[in-house]
Amino acid sequence: MNWKKLRTAVLLIVSTMVLASCGFGSSSSSKSSKYTTTGDANSGTYEGVIKNGKYQVSKSRGVNVAQNDNTFNLKSFESGLLNVSKKVFSTKSYIFQEGQYLNTDTIENWLGRKSKSNKTGLNPVKGKTNGKRNPIYVQQIEEQDYMKQSGDNLKLHGITIGIGLNSVDYYRKTTNGPQYKQKISDADLRAYGEEAAQKILKRMRQKKGLENVPIVIALYKQASNDSLVGGTFFEYSSNKGTQLSSWKQMNVKNAVYPKASDATTSNSDGQTDNNTFDNFKSQVQSFFPNLSGVTAQAQYQDGDLSGMHITVTTQFYSETEITSFTQYISQAAAKYLPSGIPIDIKIQSSQEMQAFVYRDSGQSKFSSHVFDSY
Amino acid sequence: MNWKKLRTAVLLIVSTMVLASCGFGSSSSSKSSKYTTTGDANSGTYEGVIKNGKYQVSKSRGVNVAQNDNTFNLKSFESGLLNVSKKVFSTKSYIFQEGQYLNTDTIENWLGRKSKSNKTGLNPVKGKTNGKRNPIYVQQIEEQDYMKQSGDNLKLHGITIGIGLNSVDYYRKTTNGPQYKQKISDADLRAYGEEAAQKILKRMRQKKGLENVPIVIALYKQASNDSLVGGTFFEYSSNKGTQLSSWKQMNVKNAVYPKASDATTSNSDGQTDNNTFDNFKSQVQSFFPNLSGVTAQAQYQDGDLSGMHITVTTQFYSETEITSFTQYISQAAAKYLPSGIPIDIKIQSSQEMQAFVYRDSGQSKFSSHVFDSY
């Protein structure tokens, strides 16, 4: 949209002038805050907020890093929450800002168990209910803010809150003791998550400036710690008041290919896609003399394959081998992998990524790049 | 070219039929060899040879890996040799094949010192000349073959030989003793390289099938082991007979930015580009709260900056930070870095590459990709 580009351009010039007058690395001392944005590198992604030349980081920065033993849960939680937000706040009209209303202390308290010293804890008291240990249900919480231009400033027009709910709770009875795990059923984590969502909504409505802003709350089921793919969001609620409105269901599933040979083999369970992937894998492995590891993360939305992240690991003996292998994989990907969905393929040695083949959303051909060196 | 695409398509179909009839991973037992190519992923790169569905690796595969303590010398030697080849063998008419005429034993013997047991050694006897130790001059040798379609087969139409010559020879007096180094002047390594080139040319002319094929020989000056960028080719000779024809000079220089503060500061020495890069670096570092390491390899051809490989390393706390940082870098790169040359920027955490911004040769805009995960 033209007004948006113009605005970005104007803000950029203003920002550059501020930067130029202040010198690099210093924060602006001007009275009114100067905003600009990161620019949208790709369509379908949000621009991010830059304040006085610096990226505006989250007020609870880093909390979720510590909350996730499986880093796949960290990445998929944040990317998934962006995708939920896109259903409500269009990337064309809204600008993304890292959460500014819930700070580290607040989130850490909320993630704790409820106790005398932590009345806001969203997790149950440790004590047993019906003879069973109460697990930790709420594992991570993320706030994302959605802004619109308002005169010289940006104004909050929406918030999205993600709640990550354990499907398995890992715990120790003593500090250095063995690790135990407690499974949580889908029904239980959903019920507990919906209760927590209602509490969070009420608490946020009490904060200054959040009385009337649209607040989306989305529930995410954490993958287990040994999973090779992260969890998924399964429902969200878009709210204008203090009482939660109805939940909208999301049908997102993740899979890892190739499947273990003892996995279920019904077509509905991605067996066709697994076979397709196996074909691609066999082609790649027969092409190159060193055995290549070929694995994929796949995502399904409403039952349809919506994208893949593929990793090919092998040993290379020369730069020309990397180049030829990359060309071959581009060709094999176009021939053997499903069309019409975004796919990226990392080509790496044991040390580091050597090349990269990808087809982004909306592109019909694969592009590639070899990481060369002078 | 249409005939080339058609040929590739036909060869592909044939190859697929062969593969399908033989099963994956087995080599073809048909009487005549079946060739296909890797397809050219990008214009300006060679297609590579696939024989019976498998990549045709070098007959001296892996030798140069062992010959280079500094892996920058490995990558830049092979990429540089491809660039020399492109001056003589057009990527539009020739197909690349890994060297098939010089095998591991031959290359290893040639790289040794001349002795009674190794009469083909290209390096001098260890004994002293004029009271000085004779260094190892020839550090690595690479053969590249250039093919053209001929009926059902591919026929050799050219060979390129790269000779890597030490600017510093590292050695030990005893197996586990301390490492010493002996510098070699540009004049000495050139003179020695030209002599070695003449010997290699004569030897190759004696091989069956190489009596008349064009043979290009190119000389490369190895970077020192502590260099953060590889060496460069400085001359090449294109030969039809047994006597070396004249040498064509190449003016290629590599640089690393930011320069050490005590480096020379004349403009001719890339000081302007260093300042430009420093501007970019300051912008990136002031934008993000965690200090980012920002370094670059740059290459100059005939005095003009011809490309850059930039690496940005920082600590990220969330996927959204990676996305915003990548958007910002795309914007800053377009604004602060030189236009009209290929540039790639790796964005990485201490663990792995997180995103990637690049502008390939001939492109006017930067593209980017964030390595996401489900």
XYZ file of C-alpha atoms in Angstrom:
748
model
C 0.000 0.000 0.000
C 1.322 3.372 -1.010
C 0.599 5.280 2.170
C 2.509 2.627 4.054
C 5.584 2.844 1.857
C 5.479 6.619 2.044
C 5.200 6.522 5.797
C 8.101 4.097 6.048
C 10.197 6.310 3.821
C 9.400 9.412 5.852
C 10.091 7.653 9.141
C 13.346 6.335 7.736
C 14.520 9.796 6.804
C 13.542 11.149 10.218
C 15.246 8.236 11.918
C 18.389 8.679 9.866
C 18.522 12.363 10.759
C 18.160 11.506 14.431
C 20.869 8.876 14.164
C 23.119 11.204 12.236
C 22.734 13.985 14.793
C 23.290 11.718 17.767
C 26.084 9.562 16.479
C 25.920 5.822 16.246
C 25.104 3.754 19.274
C 23.711 6.523 21.450
C 20.035 6.668 22.253
C 18.058 9.696 21.240
C 17.507 12.384 23.832
C 14.796 14.173 21.880
C 11.583 14.686 23.814
C 9.198 12.737 21.615
C 10.087 9.143 20.750
C 11.019 8.587 17.128
C 9.742 5.387 15.572
C 10.647 3.653 12.413
C 10.241 0.090 11.192
C 12.456 -2.715 10.016
C 10.819 -2.708 6.586
C 9.084 -5.804 5.333
C 11.621 -7.981 3.585
C 8.970 -10.383 2.297
C 5.280 -9.970 1.687
C 3.194 -11.654 4.326
C 5.540 -10.728 7.168
C 5.143 -7.912 9.674
C 7.392 -4.909 9.884
C 8.971 -4.541 13.326
C 9.223 -1.461 15.544
C 12.480 0.458 15.866
C 12.492 3.088 18.591
C 15.181 5.764 18.475
C 17.228 3.638 16.104
C 17.186 0.589 18.358
C 15.151 -2.566 18.149
C 12.427 -2.589 20.794
C 12.987 -5.887 22.604
C 10.418 -7.743 24.669
C 9.908 -6.735 28.307
C 10.140 -10.419 29.174
C 13.059 -11.112 26.875
C 14.704 -14.482 27.347
C 12.180 -16.012 29.749
C 10.962 -18.587 27.225
C 14.512 -19.604 26.302
C 14.924 -20.864 29.857
C 11.473 -22.488 29.808
C 12.175 -24.804 26.841
C 14.518 -27.773 26.992
C 13.487 -28.581 23.431
C 14.354 -25.546 21.294
C 11.899 -26.700 18.602
C 9.158 -25.676 21.041
C 10.690 -22.200 21.280
C 10.811 -21.529 17.534
C 7.477 -23.108 16.621
C 5.698 -21.353 19.495
C 6.773 -17.923 18.300
C 6.328 -18.582 14.584
C 2.987 -20.231 15.258
C 1.821 -17.275 17.337
C 2.691 -14.945 14.457
C 0.534 -17.119 12.208
C -2.375 -16.881 14.645
C -1.932 -13.111 14.746
C -2.045 -12.922 10.946
C -5.571 -14.358 11.039
C -6.735 -11.323 13.034
C -4.222 -8.517 12.407
C -3.348 -8.147 8.708
C 0.370 -7.781 7.903
C -0.659 -4.983 5.522
C -2.113 -2.725 8.210
C -0.387 -3.696 11.457
C 3.200 -3.381 12.650
C 4.719 -5.957 14.965
C 6.166 -4.977 18.333
C 7.735 -7.343 20.877
C 5.561 -7.548 24.011
C 5.818 -4.366 26.139
C 3.120 -4.964 28.776
C 4.131 -8.196 30.510
C 7.627 -7.987 31.984
C 9.992 -10.730 33.112
C 8.838 -10.684 36.762
C 5.171 -10.895 35.794
C 5.682 -13.789 33.369
C 7.939 -15.688 35.765
C 5.368 -15.340 38.545
C 2.553 -16.462 36.255
C 4.569 -19.500 35.162
C 5.107 -20.547 38.787
C 2.824 -22.593 40.993
C 0.182 -20.736 42.963
C 1.348 -20.298 46.557
C 1.187 -17.897 49.456
C 4.230 -16.089 48.162
C 3.083 -16.261 44.513
C -0.622 -15.512 44.364
C -0.595 -14.922 40.604
C 0.898 -18.339 39.774
C -1.140 -19.945 36.987
C 0.011 -23.474 37.789
C -1.669 -25.511 40.561
C -0.229 -26.037 44.038
C 2.304 -28.867 44.082
C 0.199 -30.888 46.551
C -1.736 -33.866 45.296
C -5.311 -33.779 44.013
C -7.097 -37.132 44.334
C -3.799 -38.721 45.302
C -2.007 -37.543 42.159
C 0.769 -34.967 41.816
C -0.451 -31.798 40.141
C 1.712 -31.207 37.035
C 2.984 -27.940 35.630
C 0.497 -27.165 32.854
C 1.549 -23.681 31.716
C 5.131 -23.878 30.407
C 5.564 -20.637 28.461
C 3.710 -17.381 27.772
C 4.431 -14.906 24.989
C 3.013 -11.456 24.327
C 3.034 -9.850 20.875
C 1.820 -6.296 20.250
C 0.243 -5.018 17.038
C 0.534 -1.337 16.268
C -0.794 1.216 13.806
C 0.552 4.566 12.787
C -1.005 7.483 14.679
C 0.422 10.909 13.810
C 4.128 10.836 14.698
C 3.682 7.836 16.884
C 2.600 4.223 16.825
C -0.505 3.234 18.776
C -1.383 -0.183 20.140
C -4.284 -1.751 18.241
C -4.084 -5.365 19.329
C -2.306 -7.914 21.506
C -1.777 -11.607 21.010
C -0.974 -13.882 23.934
C 0.297 -17.419 23.422
C 0.045 -19.996 26.194
C 2.260 -23.067 25.858
C 0.748 -26.101 27.614
C 2.678 -29.235 28.508
C 1.685 -32.573 27.035
C 4.435 -34.029 29.215
C 5.621 -32.413 32.458
C 9.236 -33.244 33.320
C 10.245 -32.983 36.962
C 12.746 -34.122 39.569
C 11.937 -35.143 43.136
C 15.291 -33.881 44.369
C 17.577 -31.299 42.790
C 20.033 -33.758 41.293
C 17.740 -36.767 41.285
C 16.502 -38.645 38.243
C 13.987 -37.032 35.890
C 10.386 -38.211 35.997
C 7.650 -37.394 33.568
C 3.927 -36.973 33.919
C 1.736 -37.137 30.819
C -1.137 -34.700 30.438
C -4.092 -35.613 28.250
C -5.252 -33.315 25.438
C -8.548 -32.782 27.271
C -6.794 -31.806 30.502
C -4.303 -29.415 28.951
C -7.096 -27.787 26.946
C -9.324 -27.344 29.993
C -6.472 -25.982 32.087
C -5.315 -23.702 29.280
C -8.788 -22.221 28.829
C -8.991 -21.449 32.546
C -5.551 -19.809 32.478
C -6.594 -17.809 29.388
C -9.605 -16.388 31.245
C -7.400 -15.346 34.177
C -4.848 -13.710 31.891
C -7.538 -11.823 29.988
C -8.977 -10.385 33.219
C -5.526 -9.388 34.481
C -4.608 -7.672 31.226
C -7.848 -5.680 31.155
C -6.771 -4.104 34.446
C -3.598 -2.686 32.915
C -3.647 0.922 31.822
C -4.203 1.237 28.076
C -5.425 -2.349 27.676
C -9.026 -1.777 28.811
C -10.480 -1.963 25.308
C -7.762 -3.176 22.937
C -8.481 -6.447 21.048
C -6.704 -9.316 22.827
C -6.237 -12.633 21.054
C -5.335 -15.623 23.239
C -4.043 -18.810 21.624
C -3.342 -22.220 23.163
C -0.300 -24.296 22.154
C 0.426 -27.913 22.961
C 4.144 -28.345 23.748
C 5.948 -31.240 22.061
C 7.812 -33.677 24.286
C 11.509 -33.068 24.930
C 12.609 -35.882 22.610
C 10.510 -34.657 19.674
C 12.329 -33.645 16.474
C 9.614 -31.095 15.727
C 7.905 -28.507 17.917
C 4.318 -28.398 19.152
C 1.308 -26.728 17.555
C -1.414 -24.196 18.335
C -4.838 -25.815 18.551
C -7.305 -22.994 19.309
C -7.575 -19.252 19.762
C -10.055 -16.719 21.014
C -10.376 -13.107 19.874
C -11.626 -10.861 22.670
C -12.953 -7.345 23.057
C -14.252 -7.593 26.628
C -13.240 -9.192 29.913
C -15.054 -12.500 29.421
C -13.484 -14.957 26.979
C -15.453 -15.253 23.765
C -15.744 -18.573 21.931
C -12.715 -20.640 20.906
C -11.908 -21.109 17.215
C -10.361 -24.496 16.511
C -7.115 -24.844 14.540
C -6.171 -28.065 12.795
C -2.358 -27.936 12.628
C -0.202 -31.063 12.786
C 3.535 -31.556 12.589
C 5.349 -34.635 11.331
C 8.937 -35.819 10.968
C 10.058 -37.765 7.867
C 11.247 -40.406 7.265
C 8.882 -42.082 9.739
C 10.186 -44.758 12.038
C 9.440 -48.125 10.415
C 7.097 -49.079 13.240
C 4.976 -45.962 12.821
C 1.335 -46.258 11.819
C 0.819 -46.579 8.089
C -2.614 -45.179 7.351
C -2.787 -42.649 4.519
C -4.490 -40.137 6.750
C -1.358 -40.193 8.870
C 0.870 -38.802 6.134
C 1.996 -42.173 4.772
C 1.723 -40.955 1.173
C 3.871 -37.942 1.949
C 6.316 -40.204 3.752
C 6.612 -42.341 0.625
C 7.101 -39.249 -1.532
C 9.812 -38.071 0.808
C 11.451 -41.509 0.816
C 11.681 -41.294 -2.980
C 13.452 -37.965 -2.751
C 15.720 -39.308 -0.015
C 16.674 -42.370 -2.076
C 17.478 -40.210 -5.089
C 19.753 -37.969 -3.060
C 21.438 -40.885 -1.330
C 22.093 -42.782 -4.559
C 23.508 -39.698 -6.249
C 26.362 -38.961 -3.888
C 29.058 -41.432 -2.841
C 28.996 -40.422 0.834
C 25.827 -41.481 2.583
C 23.682 -38.442 3.233
C 21.356 -38.007 6.161
C 18.058 -36.670 4.803
C 15.312 -35.676 7.243
C 12.309 -33.370 7.156
C 9.892 -31.517 9.365
C 6.465 -31.251 7.743
C 3.416 -29.239 8.736
C -0.240 -29.928 7.921
C -3.037 -27.386 8.075
C -6.590 -28.670 7.892
C -5.217 -31.988 6.683
C -3.169 -30.550 3.796
C 0.612 -30.478 3.697
C 1.489 -26.788 4.077
C 5.301 -26.769 4.140
C 8.522 -28.653 4.776
C 11.933 -27.952 6.323
C 14.453 -30.463 4.990
C 18.003 -31.030 6.209
C 20.604 -32.907 4.150
C 23.853 -33.711 5.936
C 26.816 -35.256 4.164
C 30.582 -35.080 3.895
C 32.016 -32.942 1.115
C 35.572 -33.072 -0.176
C 35.519 -29.963 -2.324
C 33.681 -26.779 -3.139
C 32.815 -28.124 -6.594
C 31.115 -31.140 -4.979
C 28.988 -28.766 -2.914
C 28.006 -26.797 -6.011
C 27.091 -29.892 -8.033
C 25.233 -31.490 -5.132
C 23.237 -28.290 -4.669
C 22.315 -28.177 -8.361
C 21.230 -31.803 -8.225
C 19.112 -31.263 -5.138
C 17.369 -28.278 -6.759
C 16.488 -30.527 -9.665
C 15.440 -33.497 -7.512
C 13.357 -31.258 -5.238
C 11.388 -29.867 -8.172
C 10.845 -33.386 -9.481
C 10.137 -35.428 -6.369
C 8.792 -33.055 -3.709
C 5.197 -31.777 -3.540
C 4.507 -28.615 -5.536
C 2.727 -25.459 -4.413
C 4.015 -25.307 -0.836
C 7.026 -23.529 0.706
C 10.009 -25.857 1.149
C 13.544 -25.154 2.302
C 16.491 -27.524 2.218
C 19.640 -26.962 4.279
C 22.694 -28.670 2.827
C 25.319 -29.072 5.501
C 28.500 -30.829 6.451
C 29.162 -31.863 10.034
C 30.742 -28.435 10.588
C 28.321 -25.949 9.074
C 25.712 -25.123 6.446
C 27.303 -25.221 2.997
C 24.388 -24.435 0.713
C 20.703 -23.823 0.716
C 17.810 -24.581 -1.660
C 14.358 -23.082 -1.171
C 11.007 -22.267 -2.653
C 9.146 -19.620 -0.675
C 5.412 -19.285 -0.431
C 4.017 -18.131 -3.782
C 7.153 -19.046 -5.748
C 6.982 -21.729 -8.430
C 10.706 -22.459 -8.785
C 13.431 -23.448 -6.378
C 16.281 -21.010 -5.805
C 19.647 -21.960 -4.398
C 22.706 -20.395 -2.861
C 26.107 -21.901 -2.109
C 27.941 -20.339 0.832
C 31.207 -19.561 -0.877
C 34.332 -17.987 0.562
C 37.137 -15.839 -0.878
C 20.038 -22.478 -25.230
C 17.201 -24.664 -26.381
C 19.171 -27.623 -27.653
C 20.914 -27.778 -24.296
C 17.682 -27.811 -22.307
C 16.223 -30.430 -24.609
C 19.329 -32.568 -24.272
C 19.228 -32.267 -20.497
C 15.573 -33.263 -20.458
C 16.168 -36.278 -22.689
C 19.176 -37.391 -20.674
C 17.154 -37.005 -17.492
C 14.384 -39.239 -18.761
C 16.907 -41.845 -19.875
C 18.680 -41.639 -16.549
C 15.433 -41.996 -14.636
C 14.498 -45.057 -16.659
C 17.884 -46.576 -15.917
C 17.503 -45.797 -12.226
C 13.960 -47.118 -12.179
C 14.974 -50.373 -13.811
C 17.993 -50.897 -11.594
C 16.566 -49.803 -8.279
C 18.002 -46.977 -6.216
C 21.601 -47.032 -5.174
C 22.799 -49.675 -7.583
C 25.101 -48.770 -10.414
C 23.975 -49.362 -13.952
C 25.193 -52.507 -15.677
C 24.171 -51.396 -19.143
C 26.975 -51.583 -21.707
C 27.181 -47.921 -22.680
C 27.597 -45.352 -19.930
C 24.602 -43.099 -19.406
C 25.341 -39.474 -18.691
C 23.185 -36.702 -17.428
C 23.905 -33.403 -15.727
C 23.057 -31.697 -12.480
C 21.210 -28.897 -14.300
C 22.372 -25.331 -13.903
C 20.700 -23.845 -10.870
C 21.973 -20.360 -11.629
C 23.132 -18.738 -14.820
C 26.873 -18.391 -14.974
C 27.547 -21.733 -13.273
C 28.513 -25.004 -14.929
C 26.336 -28.082 -15.024
C 28.069 -31.089 -13.507
C 28.379 -34.621 -14.855
C 26.243 -37.451 -13.493
C 27.268 -40.916 -14.681
C 24.768 -43.742 -14.297
C 22.801 -41.700 -11.778
C 25.802 -41.027 -9.564
C 27.928 -37.947 -9.199
C 31.310 -38.438 -10.865
C 33.786 -37.566 -8.113
C 37.400 -36.560 -8.603
C 40.014 -39.297 -9.052
C 42.112 -37.458 -6.466
C 39.188 -36.760 -4.149
C 40.133 -35.475 -0.714
C 43.845 -34.884 -1.327
C 43.547 -31.100 -1.076
C 41.515 -31.314 2.144
C 44.579 -32.843 3.796
C 46.892 -30.286 2.151
C 45.221 -27.211 3.638
C 45.397 -26.274 7.307
C 43.501 -23.100 6.449
C 40.176 -24.168 4.888
C 39.801 -20.718 3.290
C 42.600 -21.799 0.937
C 40.609 -24.893 -0.004
C 37.393 -23.074 -0.910
C 38.954 -20.087 -2.647
C 41.326 -22.318 -4.642
C 38.467 -24.313 -6.143
C 36.101 -21.383 -6.658
C 38.937 -19.334 -8.087
C 39.890 -22.126 -10.484
C 36.286 -22.249 -11.720
C 36.505 -18.513 -12.376
C 39.701 -18.984 -14.386
C 37.993 -21.756 -16.376
C 35.059 -19.497 -17.167
C 37.439 -17.136 -18.975
C 38.291 -19.938 -21.433
C 35.423 -22.453 -21.333
C 32.006 -20.772 -21.480
C 29.413 -22.038 -18.976
C 26.944 -22.032 -21.862
C 28.776 -24.608 -23.965
C 30.848 -26.665 -21.522
C 29.878 -29.095 -18.765
C 31.981 -29.417 -15.625
C 33.465 -32.755 -14.590
C 35.628 -33.397 -11.530
C 39.185 -34.304 -12.556
C 39.377 -37.855 -14.011
C 42.972 -37.976 -15.296
C 45.139 -37.297 -12.236
C 44.468 -39.790 -9.451
C 45.316 -39.621 -5.759
C 48.667 -41.442 -6.093
C 49.799 -39.203 -8.938
C 48.886 -35.973 -7.140
C 50.409 -37.118 -3.857
C 53.655 -38.007 -5.605
C 53.732 -34.687 -7.446
C 53.156 -32.792 -4.186
C 56.120 -34.559 -2.551
C 59.771 -33.626 -2.694
C 61.808 -35.008 -5.559
C 63.825 -37.993 -4.379
C 65.144 -41.342 -5.538
C 61.898 -42.991 -4.501
C 59.744 -40.150 -5.841
C 61.137 -39.049 -9.181
C 57.964 -37.119 -10.122
C 58.015 -34.924 -6.991
C 57.544 -31.294 -8.002
C 59.055 -29.893 -4.818
C 62.837 -29.564 -4.412
C 65.017 -31.965 -2.433
C 64.988 -31.161 1.270
C 68.757 -30.489 1.289
C 69.961 -26.927 1.460
C 70.644 -24.732 -1.546
C 73.155 -21.926 -0.812
C 72.961 -22.818 2.872
C 69.183 -22.361 3.045
C 66.503 -25.024 3.532
C 64.495 -25.605 0.367
C 60.830 -24.949 1.170
C 57.764 -26.793 -0.100
C 56.536 -24.574 -2.933
C 53.713 -26.626 -4.462
C 51.043 -27.144 -1.798
C 47.992 -28.297 -3.771
C 47.021 -29.288 -7.311
C 43.519 -29.513 -8.742
C 42.285 -30.825 -12.080
C 38.956 -29.771 -13.586
C 37.594 -31.274 -16.814
C 35.369 -29.488 -19.325
C 33.124 -31.613 -21.507
C 30.830 -31.255 -24.499
C 27.993 -33.434 -25.691
C 29.017 -35.916 -28.397
C 26.273 -38.278 -29.544
C 25.166 -40.298 -26.517
C 28.315 -39.448 -24.659
C 30.278 -36.549 -23.270
C 33.689 -35.810 -24.733
C 36.582 -33.995 -23.088
C 37.174 -30.581 -24.641
C 39.389 -28.909 -22.078
C 41.248 -29.284 -18.787
C 42.127 -26.703 -16.178
C 44.935 -27.323 -13.685
C 45.357 -25.159 -10.602
C 48.683 -25.055 -8.767
C 48.596 -23.694 -5.208
C 51.943 -22.135 -4.220
C 52.965 -21.378 -0.656
C 53.662 -17.816 0.404
C 54.616 -19.325 3.771
C 55.861 -22.903 4.187
C 55.109 -24.363 7.637
C 57.309 -27.221 8.816
C 58.555 -29.105 11.856
C 62.103 -30.305 12.428
C 60.871 -33.297 14.428
C 57.466 -34.967 14.324
C 56.117 -33.406 17.508
C 58.490 -30.456 17.609
C 57.534 -26.788 17.356
C 56.291 -25.387 14.049
C 58.632 -23.188 12.028
C 57.769 -21.094 9.027
C 59.690 -20.055 5.958
C 58.438 -17.145 3.873
C 58.560 -17.348 0.090
C 58.698 -14.157 -1.964
C 56.165 -13.488 -4.713
C 58.965 -13.618 -7.300
C 60.200 -17.000 -6.035
C 56.793 -18.663 -5.859
C 55.965 -17.377 -9.333
C 59.214 -18.632 -10.840
C 58.875 -22.019 -9.152
C 55.204 -22.295 -10.122
C 55.948 -21.570 -13.776
C 58.584 -24.306 -13.825
C 56.176 -26.769 -12.214
C 53.494 -25.785 -14.734
C 55.817 -26.651 -17.647
C 56.559 -30.066 -16.119
C 52.877 -30.778 -15.523
C 51.939 -29.763 -19.062
C 54.540 -32.157 -20.540
C 53.402 -35.001 -18.309
C 49.769 -34.517 -19.196
C 50.453 -34.479 -22.933
C 51.796 -38.005 -22.544
C 48.472 -39.300 -21.204
C 46.182 -41.030 -23.655
C 43.453 -38.688 -24.862
C 45.228 -35.534 -23.661
C 47.621 -35.157 -26.606
C 45.712 -32.269 -28.162
C 43.077 -31.102 -25.713
C 43.323 -27.447 -24.537
C 44.994 -27.350 -21.106
C 44.776 -24.223 -18.974
C 47.237 -23.948 -16.080
C 46.660 -21.334 -13.370
C 48.916 -20.290 -10.481
C 47.509 -19.529 -7.023
C 49.251 -17.908 -4.078
C 48.212 -19.623 -0.832
C 47.223 -17.383 2.071
C 49.028 -17.883 5.385
C 47.460 -20.220 7.932
C 46.298 -17.359 10.169
C 44.565 -15.492 7.333
C 40.803 -14.930 7.587
C 40.498 -15.058 3.806
C 41.963 -17.452 1.226
C 44.626 -16.811 -1.401
C 44.177 -15.716 -5.009
C 45.082 -16.761 -8.543
C 47.597 -14.410 -10.135
C 48.210 -15.760 -13.657
C 47.141 -18.427 -16.119
C 48.286 -19.891 -19.403
C 46.080 -21.481 -22.063
C 47.921 -24.200 -23.967
C 47.411 -26.243 -27.103
C 50.895 -27.757 -27.391
C 53.595 -29.131 -25.099
C 55.477 -25.867 -24.544
C 53.839 -23.364 -22.204
C 52.424 -20.358 -24.022
C 52.522 -16.887 -22.480
C 51.104 -16.095 -19.029
C 48.067 -13.841 -18.716
C 48.160 -11.761 -15.532
C 45.202 -11.646 -13.128
C 44.736 -8.805 -10.674
C 42.689 -10.333 -7.860
C 43.046 -9.221 -4.241
C 41.261 -10.309 -1.076
C 40.686 -8.218 2.018
C 39.139 -8.663 5.459
C 37.014 -5.904 7.033
C 37.055 -4.255 9.484
C 40.801 -3.716 9.095
C 43.051 -3.873 12.100
C 43.562 -0.330 13.357
C 47.273 -0.459 12.567
C 46.691 -1.451 8.936
C 47.841 0.831 6.147
C 45.385 3.594 5.371
C 45.888 4.550 1.750
C 42.746 4.706 -0.367
C 44.222 2.333 -2.895
C 44.363 -0.224 -0.109
C 40.584 -0.393 0.341
C 40.405 2.265 3.061
C 37.265 3.800 1.532
C 35.552 0.405 1.451
C 36.678 -0.204 5.012
C 35.004 3.050 6.078
C 31.834 2.128 4.191
C 31.807 -1.237 5.921
C 32.423 0.390 9.307
C 29.308 2.512 8.755
C 27.241 -0.588 8.081
C 28.777 -2.322 11.086
C 27.993 0.621 13.392
C 24.398 0.703 12.194
C 23.916 -2.989 12.869
C 25.618 -2.804 16.241
C 23.598 0.183 17.419
C 20.326 -1.397 16.320
C 20.449 -4.529 18.422
C 20.942 -4.629 22.200
C 23.383 -7.558 22.099
C 26.713 -6.635 20.615
C 27.014 -8.181 17.185
C 30.241 -9.323 15.592
C 30.274 -8.014 12.022
C 33.087 -9.069 9.683
C 33.550 -9.325 5.933
C 35.670 -10.937 3.275
C 35.977 -8.710 0.203
C 37.410 -9.415 -3.214
C 38.855 -6.949 -5.733
C 39.291 -7.599 -9.440
C 41.429 -5.162 -11.408
C 41.183 -2.762 -8.479
C 37.379 -2.788 -8.263
C 35.422 -4.315 -5.396
C 33.760 -7.382 -6.955
C 31.936 -8.982 -4.031
C 31.628 -9.439 -0.273
C 30.861 -12.274 2.152
C 29.633 -10.801 5.436
C 29.061 -12.635 8.713
C 26.968 -11.182 11.538
C 27.083 -13.090 14.818
C 24.900 -12.170 17.772
C 22.777 -13.682 20.511
C 19.067 -13.967 19.835
C 16.374 -14.547 22.437
C 13.465 -15.270 20.141
C 12.427 -16.146 16.617
C 10.749 -12.751 16.247
C 14.059 -11.037 17.060
C 15.731 -13.024 14.278
C 13.008 -12.019 11.819
C 13.170 -8.317 12.705
C 16.970 -8.278 12.739
C 17.002 -9.881 9.291
C 14.564 -7.298 7.932
C 16.692 -4.516 9.359
C 19.893 -5.919 7.890
C 18.280 -6.192 4.444
C 17.383 -2.527 4.710
C 20.777 -1.446 6.080
C 22.637 -3.487 3.453
C 20.756 -1.789 0.617
C 21.469 1.582 2.174
C 25.066 1.320 3.380
C 26.791 -1.352 1.305
C 28.152 -0.844 -2.223
C 25.638 -1.430 -5.024
C 26.078 -3.505 -8.166
C 28.137 -6.355 -6.711
C 27.107 -9.741 -5.237
C 26.959 -9.683 -1.432
C 25.821 -12.316 1.018
C 25.287 -11.898 4.743
C 25.105 -14.833 7.130
C 23.190 -14.051 10.312
C 24.140 -16.520 13.000
C 24.036 -17.243 16.686
C 26.893 -19.050 18.388
C 25.123 -22.330 17.569
C 24.109 -22.045 13.921
C 23.042 -19.913 10.997
C 19.646 -18.340 11.736
C 18.992 -16.260 8.649
C 20.552 -15.161 5.440
C 20.448 -11.991 3.316
C 21.903 -11.894 -0.191
C 22.065 -10.138 -3.510
C 23.409 -12.367 -6.260
C 25.289 -11.210 -9.297
C 22.914 -9.331 -11.609
C 20.245 -8.786 -8.954
C 19.370 -5.271 -7.840
C 17.569 -6.087 -4.587
C 18.508 -8.024 -1.485
C 16.539 -11.180 -0.727
C 16.365 -12.817 2.671
C 15.413 -16.078 4.279
C 14.932 -16.906 7.946
C 15.664 -20.533 8.862
C 12.425 -21.347 10.623
C 11.359 -24.581 12.276
C 7.992 -26.271 12.867
